[in-house]
Coordinates of C-alpha atoms and ligand atoms in Angstrom, one line a residue:
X17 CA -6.5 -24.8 4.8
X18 CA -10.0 -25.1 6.3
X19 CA -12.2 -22.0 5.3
X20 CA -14.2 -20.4 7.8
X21 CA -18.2 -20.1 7.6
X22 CA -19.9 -17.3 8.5
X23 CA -23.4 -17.5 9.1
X24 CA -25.6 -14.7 9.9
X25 CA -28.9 -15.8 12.1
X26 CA -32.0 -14.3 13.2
X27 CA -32.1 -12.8 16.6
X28 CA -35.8 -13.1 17.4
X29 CA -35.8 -16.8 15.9
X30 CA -31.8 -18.5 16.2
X31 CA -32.6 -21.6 14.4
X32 CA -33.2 -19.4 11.0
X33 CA -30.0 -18.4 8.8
X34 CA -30.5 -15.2 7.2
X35 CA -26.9 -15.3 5.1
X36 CA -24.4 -17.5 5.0
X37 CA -20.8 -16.8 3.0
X38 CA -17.3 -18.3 3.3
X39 CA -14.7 -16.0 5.4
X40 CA -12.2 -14.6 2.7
X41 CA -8.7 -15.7 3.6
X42 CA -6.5 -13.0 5.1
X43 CA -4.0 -13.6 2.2
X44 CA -6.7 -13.2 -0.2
X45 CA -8.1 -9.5 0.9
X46 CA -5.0 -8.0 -0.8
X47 CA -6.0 -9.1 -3.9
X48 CA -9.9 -7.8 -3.3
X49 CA -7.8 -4.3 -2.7
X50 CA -5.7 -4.3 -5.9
X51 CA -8.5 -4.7 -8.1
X52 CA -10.2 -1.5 -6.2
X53 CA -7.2 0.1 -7.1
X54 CA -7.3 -0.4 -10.6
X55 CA -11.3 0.3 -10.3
X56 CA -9.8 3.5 -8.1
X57 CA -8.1 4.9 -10.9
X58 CA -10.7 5.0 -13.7
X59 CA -13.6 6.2 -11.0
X60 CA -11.2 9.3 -10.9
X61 CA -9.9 9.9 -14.3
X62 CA -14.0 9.4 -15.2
X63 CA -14.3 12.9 -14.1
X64 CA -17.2 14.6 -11.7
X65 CA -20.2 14.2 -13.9
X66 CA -20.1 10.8 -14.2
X67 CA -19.1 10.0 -10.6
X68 CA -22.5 11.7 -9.5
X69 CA -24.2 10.0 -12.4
X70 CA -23.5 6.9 -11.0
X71 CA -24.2 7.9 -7.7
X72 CA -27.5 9.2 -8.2
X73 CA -28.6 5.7 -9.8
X74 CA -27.4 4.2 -6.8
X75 CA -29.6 6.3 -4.6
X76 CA -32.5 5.7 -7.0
X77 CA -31.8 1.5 -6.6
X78 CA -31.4 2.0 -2.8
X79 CA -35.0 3.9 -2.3
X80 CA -36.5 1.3 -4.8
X81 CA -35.4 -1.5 -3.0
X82 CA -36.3 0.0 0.8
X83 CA -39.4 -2.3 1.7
X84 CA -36.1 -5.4 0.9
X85 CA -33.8 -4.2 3.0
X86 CA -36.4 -3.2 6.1
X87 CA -37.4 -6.5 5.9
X88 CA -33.6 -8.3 5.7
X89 CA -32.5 -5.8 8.4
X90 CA -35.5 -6.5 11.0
X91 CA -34.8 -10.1 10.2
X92 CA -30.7 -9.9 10.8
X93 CA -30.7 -7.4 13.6
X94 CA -33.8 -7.7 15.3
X95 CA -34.2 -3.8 14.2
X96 CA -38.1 -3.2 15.2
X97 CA -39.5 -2.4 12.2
X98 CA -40.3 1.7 12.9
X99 CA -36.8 1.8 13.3
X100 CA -35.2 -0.3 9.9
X101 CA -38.0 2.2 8.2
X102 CA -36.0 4.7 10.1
X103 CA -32.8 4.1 9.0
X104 CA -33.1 3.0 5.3
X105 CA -35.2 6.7 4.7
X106 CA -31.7 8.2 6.4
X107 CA -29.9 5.9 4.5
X108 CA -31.8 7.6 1.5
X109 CA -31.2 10.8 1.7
X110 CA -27.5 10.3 2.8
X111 CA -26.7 8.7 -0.8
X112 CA -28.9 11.4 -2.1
X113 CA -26.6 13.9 -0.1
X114 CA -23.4 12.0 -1.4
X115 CA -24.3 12.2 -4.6
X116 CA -24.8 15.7 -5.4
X117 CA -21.7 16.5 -3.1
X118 CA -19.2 14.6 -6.1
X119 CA -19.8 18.0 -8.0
X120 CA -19.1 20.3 -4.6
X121 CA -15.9 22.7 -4.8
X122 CA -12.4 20.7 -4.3
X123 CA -10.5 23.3 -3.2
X124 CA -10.4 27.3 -3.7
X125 CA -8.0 29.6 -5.0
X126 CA -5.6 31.8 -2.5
X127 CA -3.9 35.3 -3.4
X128 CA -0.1 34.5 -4.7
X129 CA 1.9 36.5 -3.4
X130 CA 4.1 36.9 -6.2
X131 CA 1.5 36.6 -8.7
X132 CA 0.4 33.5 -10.9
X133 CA -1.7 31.2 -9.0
X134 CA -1.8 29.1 -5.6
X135 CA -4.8 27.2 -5.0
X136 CA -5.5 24.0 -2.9
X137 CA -7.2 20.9 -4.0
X138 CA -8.5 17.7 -2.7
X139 CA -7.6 14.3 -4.0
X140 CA -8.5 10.5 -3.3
X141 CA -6.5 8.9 -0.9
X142 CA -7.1 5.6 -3.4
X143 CA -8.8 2.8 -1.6
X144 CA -10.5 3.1 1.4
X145 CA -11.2 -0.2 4.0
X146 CA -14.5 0.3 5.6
X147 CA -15.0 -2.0 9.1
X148 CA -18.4 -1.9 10.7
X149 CA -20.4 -3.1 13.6
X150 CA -24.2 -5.4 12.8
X151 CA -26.3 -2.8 14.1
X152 CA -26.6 0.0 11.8
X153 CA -26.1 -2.6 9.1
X154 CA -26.9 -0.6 6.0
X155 CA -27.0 3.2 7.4
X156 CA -22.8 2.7 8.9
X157 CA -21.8 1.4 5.8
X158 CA -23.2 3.5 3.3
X159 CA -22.3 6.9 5.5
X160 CA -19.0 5.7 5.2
X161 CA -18.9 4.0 1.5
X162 CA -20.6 7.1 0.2
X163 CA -18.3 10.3 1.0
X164 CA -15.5 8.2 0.2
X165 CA -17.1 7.3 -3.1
X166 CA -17.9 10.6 -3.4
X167 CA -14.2 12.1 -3.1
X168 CA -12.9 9.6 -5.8
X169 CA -11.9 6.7 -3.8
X170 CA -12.9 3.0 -3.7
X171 CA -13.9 1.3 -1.2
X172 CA -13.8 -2.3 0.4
X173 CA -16.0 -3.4 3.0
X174 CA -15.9 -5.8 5.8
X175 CA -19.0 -5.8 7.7
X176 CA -19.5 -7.6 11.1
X177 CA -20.1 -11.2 10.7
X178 CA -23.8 -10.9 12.2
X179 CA -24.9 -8.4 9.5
X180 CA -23.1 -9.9 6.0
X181 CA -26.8 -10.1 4.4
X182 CA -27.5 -6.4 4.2
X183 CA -23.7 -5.5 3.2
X184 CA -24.2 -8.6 0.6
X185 CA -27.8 -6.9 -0.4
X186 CA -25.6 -2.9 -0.9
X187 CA -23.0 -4.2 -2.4
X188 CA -25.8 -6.0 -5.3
X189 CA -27.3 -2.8 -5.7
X190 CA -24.0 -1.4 -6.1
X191 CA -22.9 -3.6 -9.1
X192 CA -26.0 -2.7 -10.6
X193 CA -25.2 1.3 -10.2
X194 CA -21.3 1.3 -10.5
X195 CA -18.1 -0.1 -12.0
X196 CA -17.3 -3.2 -11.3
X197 CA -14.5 -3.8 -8.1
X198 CA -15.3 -0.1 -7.0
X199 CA -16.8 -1.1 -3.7
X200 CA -16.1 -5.0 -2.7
X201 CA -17.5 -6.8 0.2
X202 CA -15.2 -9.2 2.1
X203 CA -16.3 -11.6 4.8
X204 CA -14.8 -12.3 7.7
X205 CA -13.9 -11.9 11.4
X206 CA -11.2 -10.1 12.9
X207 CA -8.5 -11.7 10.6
X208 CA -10.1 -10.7 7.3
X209 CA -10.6 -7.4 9.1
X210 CA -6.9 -6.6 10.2
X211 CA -5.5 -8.0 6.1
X212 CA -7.8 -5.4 5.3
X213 CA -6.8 -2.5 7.7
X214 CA -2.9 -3.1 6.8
X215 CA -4.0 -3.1 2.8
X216 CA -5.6 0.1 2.4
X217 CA -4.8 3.6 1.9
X218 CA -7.3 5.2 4.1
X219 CA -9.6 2.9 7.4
X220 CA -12.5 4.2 8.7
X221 CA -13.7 1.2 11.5
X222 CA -16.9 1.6 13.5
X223 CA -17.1 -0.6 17.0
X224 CA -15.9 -1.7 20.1
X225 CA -13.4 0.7 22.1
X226 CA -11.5 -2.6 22.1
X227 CA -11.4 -3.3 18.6
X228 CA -11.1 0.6 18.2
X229 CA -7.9 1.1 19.8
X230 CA -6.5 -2.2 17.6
X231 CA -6.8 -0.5 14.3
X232 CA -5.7 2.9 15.4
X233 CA -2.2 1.3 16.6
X234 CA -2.4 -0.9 13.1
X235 CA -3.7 1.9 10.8
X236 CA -1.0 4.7 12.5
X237 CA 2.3 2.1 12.6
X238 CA 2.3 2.4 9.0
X239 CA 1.0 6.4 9.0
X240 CA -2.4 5.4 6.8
X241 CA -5.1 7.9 8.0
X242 CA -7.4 6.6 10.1
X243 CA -10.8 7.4 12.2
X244 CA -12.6 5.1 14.6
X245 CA -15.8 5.0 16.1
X246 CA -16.3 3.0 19.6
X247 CA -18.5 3.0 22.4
X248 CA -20.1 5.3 24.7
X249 CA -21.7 5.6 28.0
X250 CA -24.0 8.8 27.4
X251 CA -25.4 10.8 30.5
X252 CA -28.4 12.1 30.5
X253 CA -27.9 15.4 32.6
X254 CA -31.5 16.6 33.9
X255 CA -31.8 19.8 35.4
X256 CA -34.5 20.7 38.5
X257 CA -36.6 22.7 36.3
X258 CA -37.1 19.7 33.8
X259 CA -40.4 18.3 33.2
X260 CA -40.9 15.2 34.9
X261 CA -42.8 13.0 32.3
X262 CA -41.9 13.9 29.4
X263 CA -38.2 13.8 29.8
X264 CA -38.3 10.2 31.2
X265 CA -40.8 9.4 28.2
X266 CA -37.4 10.7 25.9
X267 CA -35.1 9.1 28.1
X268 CA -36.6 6.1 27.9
X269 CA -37.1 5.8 24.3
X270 CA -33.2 6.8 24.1
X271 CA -31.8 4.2 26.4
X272 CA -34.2 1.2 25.9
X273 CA -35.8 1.3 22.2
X274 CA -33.5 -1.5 20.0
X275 CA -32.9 -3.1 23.2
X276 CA -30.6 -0.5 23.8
X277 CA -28.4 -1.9 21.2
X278 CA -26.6 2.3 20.0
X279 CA -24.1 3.7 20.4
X280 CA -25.8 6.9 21.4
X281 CA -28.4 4.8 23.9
X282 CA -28.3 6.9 27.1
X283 CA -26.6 4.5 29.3
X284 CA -26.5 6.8 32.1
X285 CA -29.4 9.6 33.8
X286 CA -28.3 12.1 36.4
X287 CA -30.9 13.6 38.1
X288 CA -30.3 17.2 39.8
X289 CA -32.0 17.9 43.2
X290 CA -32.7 16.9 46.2
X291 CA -34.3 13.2 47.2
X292 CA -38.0 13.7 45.9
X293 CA -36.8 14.9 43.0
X294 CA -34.4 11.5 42.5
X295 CA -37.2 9.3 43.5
X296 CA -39.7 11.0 41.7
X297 CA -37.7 11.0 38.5
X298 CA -37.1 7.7 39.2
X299 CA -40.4 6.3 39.2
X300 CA -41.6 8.1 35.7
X301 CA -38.7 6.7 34.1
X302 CA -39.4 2.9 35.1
X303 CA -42.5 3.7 34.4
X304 CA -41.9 4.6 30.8
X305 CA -39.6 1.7 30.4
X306 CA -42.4 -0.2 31.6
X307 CA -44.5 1.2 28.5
X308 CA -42.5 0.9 25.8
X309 CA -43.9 -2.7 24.0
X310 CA -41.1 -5.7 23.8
X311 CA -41.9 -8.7 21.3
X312 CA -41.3 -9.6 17.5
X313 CA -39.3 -6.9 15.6
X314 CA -41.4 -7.4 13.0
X315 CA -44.4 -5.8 14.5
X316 CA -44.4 -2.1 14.2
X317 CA -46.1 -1.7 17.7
X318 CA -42.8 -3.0 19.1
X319 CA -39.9 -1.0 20.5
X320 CA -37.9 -3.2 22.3
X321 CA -36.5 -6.2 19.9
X322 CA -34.4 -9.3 20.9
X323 CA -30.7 -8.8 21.7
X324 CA -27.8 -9.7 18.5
X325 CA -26.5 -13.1 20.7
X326 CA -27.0 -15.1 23.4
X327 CA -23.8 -13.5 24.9
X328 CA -25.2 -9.9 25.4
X329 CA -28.7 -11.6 26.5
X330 CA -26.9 -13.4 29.4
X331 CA -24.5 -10.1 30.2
X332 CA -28.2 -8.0 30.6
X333 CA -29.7 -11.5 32.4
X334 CA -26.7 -11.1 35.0
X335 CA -27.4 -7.8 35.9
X336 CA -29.8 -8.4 39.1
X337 CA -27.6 -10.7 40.3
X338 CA -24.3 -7.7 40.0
X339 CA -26.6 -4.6 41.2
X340 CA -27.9 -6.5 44.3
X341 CA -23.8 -7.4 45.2
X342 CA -23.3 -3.7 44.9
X343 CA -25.9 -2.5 46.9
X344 CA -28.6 -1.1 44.3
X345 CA -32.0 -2.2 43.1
X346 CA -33.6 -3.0 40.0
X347 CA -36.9 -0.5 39.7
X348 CA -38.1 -2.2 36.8
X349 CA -40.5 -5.4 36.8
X350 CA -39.9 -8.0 34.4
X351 CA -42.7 -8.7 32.2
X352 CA -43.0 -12.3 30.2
X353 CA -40.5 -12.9 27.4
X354 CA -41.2 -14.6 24.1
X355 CA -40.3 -18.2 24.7
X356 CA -37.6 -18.3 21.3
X357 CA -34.7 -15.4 20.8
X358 CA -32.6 -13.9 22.8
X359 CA -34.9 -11.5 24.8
X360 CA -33.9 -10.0 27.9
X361 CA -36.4 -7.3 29.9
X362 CA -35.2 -3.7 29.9
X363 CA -33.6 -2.8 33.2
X364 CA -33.7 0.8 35.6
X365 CA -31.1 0.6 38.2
X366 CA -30.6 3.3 41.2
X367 CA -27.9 3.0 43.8
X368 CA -25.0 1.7 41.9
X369 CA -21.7 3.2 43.1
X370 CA -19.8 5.4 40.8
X371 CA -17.3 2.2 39.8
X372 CA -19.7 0.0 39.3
X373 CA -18.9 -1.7 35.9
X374 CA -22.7 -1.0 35.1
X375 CA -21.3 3.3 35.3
X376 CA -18.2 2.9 33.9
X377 CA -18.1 -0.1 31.1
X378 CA -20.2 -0.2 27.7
X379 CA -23.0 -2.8 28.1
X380 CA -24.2 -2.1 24.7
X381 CA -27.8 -3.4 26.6
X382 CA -31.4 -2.3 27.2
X383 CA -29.8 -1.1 31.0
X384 CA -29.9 2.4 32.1
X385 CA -28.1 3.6 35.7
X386 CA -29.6 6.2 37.7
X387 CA -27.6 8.6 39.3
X388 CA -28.2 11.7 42.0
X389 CA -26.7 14.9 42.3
X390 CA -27.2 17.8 44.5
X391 CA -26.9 20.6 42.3
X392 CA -25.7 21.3 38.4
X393 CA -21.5 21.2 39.0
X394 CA -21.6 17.9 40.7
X395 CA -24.1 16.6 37.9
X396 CA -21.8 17.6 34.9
X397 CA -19.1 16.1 37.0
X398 CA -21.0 12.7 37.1
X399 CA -22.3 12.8 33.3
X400 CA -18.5 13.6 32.5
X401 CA -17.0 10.8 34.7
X402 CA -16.1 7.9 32.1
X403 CA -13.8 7.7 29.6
X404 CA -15.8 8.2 27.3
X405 CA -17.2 11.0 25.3
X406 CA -20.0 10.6 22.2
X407 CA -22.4 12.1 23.8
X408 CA -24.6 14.4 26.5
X409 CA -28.2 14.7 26.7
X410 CA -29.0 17.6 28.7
X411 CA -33.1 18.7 29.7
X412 CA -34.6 21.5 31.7
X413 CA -36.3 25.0 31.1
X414 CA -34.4 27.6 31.5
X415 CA -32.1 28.4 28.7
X416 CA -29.5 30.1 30.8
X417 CA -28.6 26.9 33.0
X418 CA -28.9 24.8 30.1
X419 CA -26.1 26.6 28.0
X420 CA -24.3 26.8 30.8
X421 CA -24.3 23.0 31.1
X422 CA -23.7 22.3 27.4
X423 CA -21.0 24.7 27.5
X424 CA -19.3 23.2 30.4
X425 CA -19.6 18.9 28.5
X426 CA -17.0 17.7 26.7
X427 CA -19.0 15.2 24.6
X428 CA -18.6 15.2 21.1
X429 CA -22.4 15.9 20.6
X430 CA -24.6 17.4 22.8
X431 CA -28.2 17.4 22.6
X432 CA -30.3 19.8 24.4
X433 CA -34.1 18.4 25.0
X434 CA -33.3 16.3 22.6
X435 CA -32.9 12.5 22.8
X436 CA -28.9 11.2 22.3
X437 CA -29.9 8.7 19.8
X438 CA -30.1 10.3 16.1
X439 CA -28.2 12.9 14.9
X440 CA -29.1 15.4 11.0
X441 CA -27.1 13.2 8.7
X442 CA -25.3 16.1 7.2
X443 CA -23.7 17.4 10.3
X444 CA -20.5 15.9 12.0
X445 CA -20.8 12.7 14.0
X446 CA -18.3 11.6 16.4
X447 CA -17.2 11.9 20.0
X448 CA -14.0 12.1 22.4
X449 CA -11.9 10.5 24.6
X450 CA -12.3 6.7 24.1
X451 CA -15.4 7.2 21.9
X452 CA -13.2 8.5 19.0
X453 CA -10.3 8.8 17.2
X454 CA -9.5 10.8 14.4
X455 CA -12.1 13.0 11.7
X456 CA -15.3 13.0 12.6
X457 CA -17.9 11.3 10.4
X458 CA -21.2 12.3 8.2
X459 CA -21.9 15.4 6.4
X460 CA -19.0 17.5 4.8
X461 CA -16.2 16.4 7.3
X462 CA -16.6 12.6 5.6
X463 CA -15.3 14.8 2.6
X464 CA -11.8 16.1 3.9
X465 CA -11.2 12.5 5.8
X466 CA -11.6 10.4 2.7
X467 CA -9.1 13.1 1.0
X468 CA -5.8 14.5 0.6
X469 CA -5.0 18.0 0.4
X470 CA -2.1 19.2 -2.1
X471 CA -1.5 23.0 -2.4
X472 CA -0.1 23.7 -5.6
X473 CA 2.0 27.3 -6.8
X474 CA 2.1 28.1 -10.7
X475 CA 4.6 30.9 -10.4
X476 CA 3.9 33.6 -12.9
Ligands
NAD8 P1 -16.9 -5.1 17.3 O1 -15.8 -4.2 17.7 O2 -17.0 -6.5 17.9 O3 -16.8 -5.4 15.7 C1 -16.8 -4.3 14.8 C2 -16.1 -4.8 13.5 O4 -14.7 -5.0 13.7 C3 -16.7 -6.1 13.0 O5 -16.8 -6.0 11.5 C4 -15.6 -7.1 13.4 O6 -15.6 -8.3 12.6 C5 -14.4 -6.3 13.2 N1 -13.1 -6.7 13.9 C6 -13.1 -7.5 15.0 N2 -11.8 -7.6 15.4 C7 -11.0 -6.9 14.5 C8 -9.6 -6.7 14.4 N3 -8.8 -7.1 15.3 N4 -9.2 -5.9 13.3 C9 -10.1 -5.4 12.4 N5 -11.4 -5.6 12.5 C10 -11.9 -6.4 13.5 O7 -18.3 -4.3 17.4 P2 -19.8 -4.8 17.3 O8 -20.1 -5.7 18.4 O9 -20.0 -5.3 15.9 O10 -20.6 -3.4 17.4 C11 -21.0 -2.9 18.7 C12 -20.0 -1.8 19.1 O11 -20.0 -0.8 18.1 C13 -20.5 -1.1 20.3 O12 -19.3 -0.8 21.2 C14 -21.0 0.3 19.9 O13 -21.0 1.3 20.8 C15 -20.2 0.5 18.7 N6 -20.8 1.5 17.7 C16 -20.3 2.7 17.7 C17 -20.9 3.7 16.9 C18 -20.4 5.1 16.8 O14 -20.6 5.7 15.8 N7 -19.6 5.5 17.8 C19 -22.0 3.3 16.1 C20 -22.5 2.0 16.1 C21 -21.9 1.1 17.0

């Protein structure tokens, strides 16, 4: 049987290999999963001290070894460098978080009602299959790998093909830190990745909706708990009484920095008020498109990096060409690209109708639609249009109309004058509709997902 090769490249420079590894065999990943069971079982019998012991020297390794992984991540990615600085301090002060929460409460006592003792407790689900996407590619893993570490599980990891380097470089700094088989990497594409989902006790897969909806169906036919993270095509729902410049300026920043390449980008800005207002709004957002600097990641002036393949590049390059068929335009003027990578210019577009694939698909691309509404219903009505569901930006003055709006959004998170990207890593992340399934990520939720919940009555 041939074995598949997995190389990892460098977005801003394709000729240069950043990792390469051999795909592990589907057939093989069960045997990866039995030896984090046995791992599983002394992790839990080792008791809560030690756990967070353990933890706590993986933190320490992790913030040691930040200036490494920056560099491997703007290198694999095309992260701009403010923004790998960005996530490795998250990525910080989650393990940090993760650590001390191994000694949190399990479980509390209730009143018997016939006296003795009924209390409820969590435990481990045993091994927990981690899938993730290459573009938060040490901040996804670790917020999952961490909580489930955390409530006594192991975990196995298979990280997307285009970021194996920086799982390679945790999962290093874990053996130094940690048992041995308590937290595997295996390599692969979507074979290694289904062996894995059908093998583990617990999946938690962040991605595609496509791939999503795949490992629900695979994860739920054999009732193994399950959560996935997908897409989104975020609205950003601005109000008449917003200011002009400054909310295009955060706009901007959310939809366009990393090439647009999050899951919370805003995708999407709806614009309340009459035609002036549109156009106006308009303008100061190409505008601060316009000003935010594209070029080599590694340059910390730079907000707007290459794309991950040449695939996504030539899906934003094909844009003009699908806005002009539908009667819109492009407000945005290309600027030069760099001559190696796979850079495409950031893109404004006004005029799309509402089907447009541009409105309703995930481009996962520095692109972002404008759209107009008359007056606030119509705009929530717009922002809320797709199946999707992660999340809402909303922006104006007046607190009244604005928590009336956020009231009225179904997104899982809703920011208010606040850009969609980046959420505190101790609160719950997630979404609805096709944006999520299942618990919701981060913070003490991650807690109860990665666990099992046994109520236990010692009759008196
Ligand atoms: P992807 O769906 O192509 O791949 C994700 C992972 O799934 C990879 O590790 C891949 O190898 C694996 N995989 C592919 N087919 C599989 C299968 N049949 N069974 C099991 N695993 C399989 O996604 P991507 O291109 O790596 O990442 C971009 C996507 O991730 C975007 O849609 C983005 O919105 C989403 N994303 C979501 C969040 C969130 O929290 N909602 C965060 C980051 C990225």
């Amino acid at each position: 049987m041939n074995t598949m090769r997995v190389v990892s490249t460098n977005p801003t420079r394709p000729t240069e290999i950043v990792a390469a590894a051999d795909a592990l065999p589907a057939a093989r990943v069960e045997v990866v999963v039995q030896r984090a069971r046995v791992a599983q079982r002394s992790w839990w019998d080792a008791g809560a001290g030690p756990r967070s012991d353990a933890m706590t020297r993986f933190a320490q390794r992790l913030a040691e070894n930040t200036e490494r992984l920056v560099d491997l991540m703007v290198a694999e990615v095309g992260k701009p460098l403010i923004e790998a600085r960005g996530e490795m301090a998250r990525a910080v002060k989650i393990a940090d978080f993760y650590a001390q929460q191994t000694l949190a409460p399990v479980g509390y006592a209730h009143p018997p009602s016939l006296g003795g003792l009924l209390w409820h407790e969590r435990r481990p689900h045993g091994v927990a299959g981690i899938v993730t996407p290459w573009n938060f590619p040490i901040a996804i893993p670790l917020w999952k790998a961490l909580p489930a570490l955390a409530a006594g599980n192991a975990v196995v990891l298979k990280p997307s093909p285009d970021s194996i380097g920086s799982a390679q470089a945790l999962a290093d700094l874990v053996r130094d830190t940690m048992p041995a088989d308590l937290f595997s990497v295996v390599v692969g594409g979507a074979e290694t990745g289904r062996a894995l989902v059908d093998a583990v006790d617990v999946v938690s897969f962040t991605g595609s909706e496509a791939v999503g909806r795949t490992v629900v169906q695979a994860a739920a036919a054999r009732m193994c708990p399950v959560q996935t993270e997908m897409g989104g095509q975020n609205a950003a729902l601005v109000l008449p009484d917003a200011d002009i410049e400054s909310t295009a300026a955060m706009i901007a920043g959310a939809g366009i920095a990393f090439a647009g390449q999050k899951c919370t980008a805003t995708r999407r800005v709806v614009v309340v008020g009459d035609d002036a207002r549109h156009a106006a709004f308009a303008d100061a957002l190409t505008a601060a498109v316009h000003s935010l600097e594209l070029g080599d990641p590694r340059d910390a002036s730079i907000k707007v990096g290459p794309l991950i393949s040449a695939r996504t590049r030539d899906a934003v390059l094909a844009v003009p060409d699908l806005v002009a068929s539908e009667g819109g335009r492009v407000l945005t003027t290309p600027s030069p690209l760099p001559d190696e990578g796979w850079f495409a210019a950031p893109l404004v577009v006004d005029g799309v109708p509402f089907e447009s694939s541009l409105v309703t698909e995930e481009l996962f691309g520095p692109v972002v639609v404008v759209q107009r509404a008359t007056d606030a219903q119509a705009g929530i009505a717009l922002a809320e249009g797709t199946r999707f569901g992660l999340v809402t930006g909303i922006y104006g003055r007046d607190a009244g109309p604005l928590l009336d709006a956020a009231r009225r959004v179904g997104a899982g998170m809703i920011k208010i004058n606040a850009p969609t990207t980046g959420v505190d890593y101790y609160a719950p992340f997630g979404g609805e509709g096709a944006s999520s399934y299942g618990a919701r990520e981060q913070g003490l939720a991650a807690l109860d997902f990665y666990s099992s919940t046994h109520t236990i009555t010692f009759a008196s």
